[in-house]
Amino acid sequence: MTHTDTTDKPLQGKRIVVTGGTGSLGKLLVRRLLSGEMGDPEAITVFSRDEAKQHQMRLDYLQQGAATDEIIFQNFERKVKFWIGDIRDFDSVSSVLRDADVVFNAAALKQVPTCEYFPFEAVKTNIGGAENIVKAIEQHRLGVETVVGVSTDKACKPVNVMGMTKALQERVFIQANMRIPETRFVCVRYGNVLASRGSVIPLFHDQIRAGGPVTITTAEMTRFLLSLDQAVDPLFAAIRSAKPGETYVPDAPSALVTDIAAALIGDRQIDTRFIGIRPGEKLHEAMVSDEEAPRTRMAGDWYAIRPMLPELSGESEGAPALSSEFSSEDRVLSAEKTRQLLANHRLMPNDVSLVDGELIR
């Protein structure tokens, strides 16, 4: 078995499984896979437990036909299938991975307060789900070439259940390189995804349309900002070049949440109200910790954190890319640059509408 090749089209002819494929990131990942930028996959399987979201995703493609994205929608009819199953269920995972070459694990419980109130549910999905993928490949000797685990900045120095479970998911996948050396396991961390389901921007949009108030946790809070497309980019970068056990991190900008709210409100007469930090929230997020900085190298436009385990870490390649923690407090955009970033991604309230929590342009 050889690892996924690192040519310009590393997913050419591959059979791909996207767990959690009906989520905000999963849906865009499938769309990007269908575009052919990483090659022309043989098949893409969307694996999730929500039949309603799968049905809606299928209809969204079929109803749009070939109006604007002919290649994507024609590819959809040929390549994409939908598979009902739960990442928590070992037999279900074993079945869907039977013929897979590449797995993107985007299945997760990701809402911070929800994970705080139902911590063991987060354990079962975020940690148990990762172990099910590894165990299925190991026990059934499946020919999976690469597994990409989707993680979060909250896994860095975690203080909440969501981050703790994602941190352990990273460790499950990283150590799996020792259990199954024929399969490459890598991870990707990223920050707050602009306009993803449940994130702050759709909430602010809803509050603005309702006439306010816009609720903000604290005046000092900062967050990394990436568009959904920018969240997919490190996944593809990891597929191209990540070494077994590495975690890829984007060099993302950050902003004050108050500046995000002010940019979205604009000149509207809408009040803001501070409500305090929610259960499990941090004031600032970190992508790379002080402890990880010495193990971090540059991989093109990405930070790559080498694994802690000496059997996997290999020799260091020159000086570390970071000398200290990479925090959202360090590189805060000005208020004007925050507004420009939101406008560039067409996330101002006048640019978008929301249907069932999803951005529709």
C-alpha angles and dihedrals in degrees: 000000000000127000121253106288121252099222122124091274105039095164096052108138093355126143106229132195120197111194112203086022095159095061124098094266094037093054094051091044090056091049091050091048090052092052091071096231090130094037134281108297119213092222141354120203119198106208120192141125099238111092093183093057091045091051092049092048090052091049093047089061097040095048094050092053113172098326100121110347104042097163094049095049095043089050089050092059091051104037116024125086129172123228123192112215145116125251086217092063114082096201092049091050092046091054097049093047095049096105100019125130097181130025127196109194106207095146109119151136097237110163107109099213092043091054090049092055095040103031099160091052087059090049092053094050105033100037104019091046092055091048090050090056092049094043093048092053092044101044097040094038091231119188096236110152102191137013119193114198114206110220138166143231086252087072089067110089089343121212098168134059093248091055093042093053092045090050089054090046088058091052093048091054095041094051090046087076086072094046094047111020091172089069123062113224117192135162138215126206125194139164135241109334110221112243097356115149110286096010127129100261097060087046091052091046091053092048092048092050089050090053096254163221099207107212119219126182102218136340093241100051117123131187137188111247127214132158118233089256090053089051090056094048096073089049089058092042090054091050090052102047118353115129119227110287097013123134116214119213127186120232090238130176122237136210143193111262088225089059091050090052093046092050092052094045093049112168095339117124096243126139125227124215130196112223104173132250115311121236109293098007126137125217089226131015128222128210096189124023128221088253092052097044095084089054094050124105133177115256104185106294093347138082111234117201111207116223120266094228109095092217088065106027098078124188120328115253106223125300119348116264091231131041095193144005119318101225134173086235092065105063106030116171119230118254091257094049090048090054091047092050092052091046092048089056092045093241099134112117092251091056100055146037128201128231116183090340095307125116114245119191 
